[in-house]
Each structure stands twice: as structure tokens, then as C-alpha cells.
PDB file of C-alpha atoms in Angstrom:
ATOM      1  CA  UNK A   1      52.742 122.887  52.215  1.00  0.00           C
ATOM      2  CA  UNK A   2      55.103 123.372  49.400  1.00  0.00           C
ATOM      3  CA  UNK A   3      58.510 122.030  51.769  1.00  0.00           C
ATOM      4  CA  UNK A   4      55.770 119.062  52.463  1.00  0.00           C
ATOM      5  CA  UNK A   5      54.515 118.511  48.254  1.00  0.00           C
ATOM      6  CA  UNK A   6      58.651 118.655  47.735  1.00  0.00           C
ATOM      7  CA  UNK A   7      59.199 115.977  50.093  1.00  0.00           C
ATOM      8  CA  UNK A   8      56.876 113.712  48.799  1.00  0.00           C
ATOM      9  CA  UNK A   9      57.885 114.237  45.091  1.00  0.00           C
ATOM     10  CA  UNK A  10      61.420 113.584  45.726  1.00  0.00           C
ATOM     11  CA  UNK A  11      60.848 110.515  48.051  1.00  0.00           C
ATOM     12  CA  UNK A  12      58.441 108.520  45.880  1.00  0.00           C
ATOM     13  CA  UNK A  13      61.065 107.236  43.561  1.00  0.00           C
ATOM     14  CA  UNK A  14      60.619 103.879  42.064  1.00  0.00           C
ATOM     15  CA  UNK A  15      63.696 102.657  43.518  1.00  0.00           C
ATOM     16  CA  UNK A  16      61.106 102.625  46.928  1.00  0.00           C
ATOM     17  CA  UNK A  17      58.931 100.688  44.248  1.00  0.00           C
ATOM     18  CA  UNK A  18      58.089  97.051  46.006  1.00  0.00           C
ATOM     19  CA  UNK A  19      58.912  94.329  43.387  1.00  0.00           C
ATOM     20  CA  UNK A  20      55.404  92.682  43.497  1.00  0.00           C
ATOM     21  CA  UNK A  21      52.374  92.653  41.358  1.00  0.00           C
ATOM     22  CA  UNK A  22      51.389  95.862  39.768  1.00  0.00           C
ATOM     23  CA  UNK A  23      47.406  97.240  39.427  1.00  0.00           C
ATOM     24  CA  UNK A  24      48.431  98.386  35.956  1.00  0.00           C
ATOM     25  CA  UNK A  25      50.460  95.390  34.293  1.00  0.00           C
ATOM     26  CA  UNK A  26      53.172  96.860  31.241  1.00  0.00           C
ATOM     27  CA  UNK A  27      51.515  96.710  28.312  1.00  0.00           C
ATOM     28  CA  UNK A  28      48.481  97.395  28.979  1.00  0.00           C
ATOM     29  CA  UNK A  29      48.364 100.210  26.791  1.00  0.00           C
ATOM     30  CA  UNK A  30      47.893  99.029  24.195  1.00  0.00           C
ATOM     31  CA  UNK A  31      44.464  99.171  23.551  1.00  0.00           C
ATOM     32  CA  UNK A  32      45.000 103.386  23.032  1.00  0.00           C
ATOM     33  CA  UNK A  33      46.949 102.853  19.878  1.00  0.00           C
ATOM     34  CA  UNK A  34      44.171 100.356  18.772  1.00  0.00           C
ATOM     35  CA  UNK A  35      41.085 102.830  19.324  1.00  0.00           C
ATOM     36  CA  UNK A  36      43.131 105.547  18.018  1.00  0.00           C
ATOM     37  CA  UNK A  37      44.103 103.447  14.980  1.00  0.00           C
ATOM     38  CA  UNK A  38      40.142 102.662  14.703  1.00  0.00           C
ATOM     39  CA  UNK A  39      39.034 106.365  14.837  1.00  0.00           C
ATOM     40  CA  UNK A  40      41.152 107.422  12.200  1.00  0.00           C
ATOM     41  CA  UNK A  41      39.653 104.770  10.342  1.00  0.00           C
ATOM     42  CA  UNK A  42      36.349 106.108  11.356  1.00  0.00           C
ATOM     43  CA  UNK A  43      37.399 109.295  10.342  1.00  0.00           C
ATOM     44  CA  UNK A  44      38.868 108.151   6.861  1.00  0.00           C
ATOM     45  CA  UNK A  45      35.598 106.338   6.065  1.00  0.00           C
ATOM     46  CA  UNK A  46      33.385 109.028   7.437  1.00  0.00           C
ATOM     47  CA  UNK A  47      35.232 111.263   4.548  1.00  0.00           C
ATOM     48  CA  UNK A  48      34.762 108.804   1.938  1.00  0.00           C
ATOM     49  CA  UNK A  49      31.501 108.499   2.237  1.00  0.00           C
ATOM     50  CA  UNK A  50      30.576 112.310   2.553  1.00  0.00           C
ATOM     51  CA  UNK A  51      32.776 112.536  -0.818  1.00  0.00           C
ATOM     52  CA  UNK A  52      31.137 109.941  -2.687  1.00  0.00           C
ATOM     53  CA  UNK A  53      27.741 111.617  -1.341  1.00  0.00           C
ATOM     54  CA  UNK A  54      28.134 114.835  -2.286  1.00  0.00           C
ATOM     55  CA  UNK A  55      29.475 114.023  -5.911  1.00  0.00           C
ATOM     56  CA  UNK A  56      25.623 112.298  -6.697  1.00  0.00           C
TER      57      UNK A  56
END
């Protein structure tokens, strides 16, 4: 099984790779640095507030 796992690793290069339409277009990442940009906003409000909160 691991001669077989080998095979398969080295053969699936994305020179094989057919030139047509992808599932997952380039790019589409993007929305990760956005929700991760919006949770340490989250995170930075969420602070703020507990701050201001426990100075009353």
C-alpha cells in the first residue's frame, strides 16, 4: 500500500493538471483574511468594552 500511496503522490503533479475550469477559482480565498480581519475586530471590541465595564 505504501509502493501504491508513493505512486500516486508522485504522479499527480499539476503538470497532468487539464487547463480547464477549476471547482475552486484563484482567489477565492479571500474571504479568510476578511473573517479573520473581522474577529480580531470582534476581539478588540469585545476588550474594550469589558475595560470600560469593569472601570464603572
Amino acid at each position: 500500500m505504501k509502493r501504491l500511496a508513493l505512486f500516486a503522490t508522485l504522479t499527480a503533479s499539476p503538470a497532468l493538471a487539464h487547463p480547464g475550469a477549476h471547482l475552486h477559482p484563484h482567489g477565492s480565498g479571500d474571504w479568510l483574511a476578511v473573517a479573520m480581519g473581522l474577529a480580531v475586530l470582534a476581539a478588540a471590541g469585545g476588550l474594550a468594552y469589558a475595560r470600560a465595564r469593569s472601570r464603572k
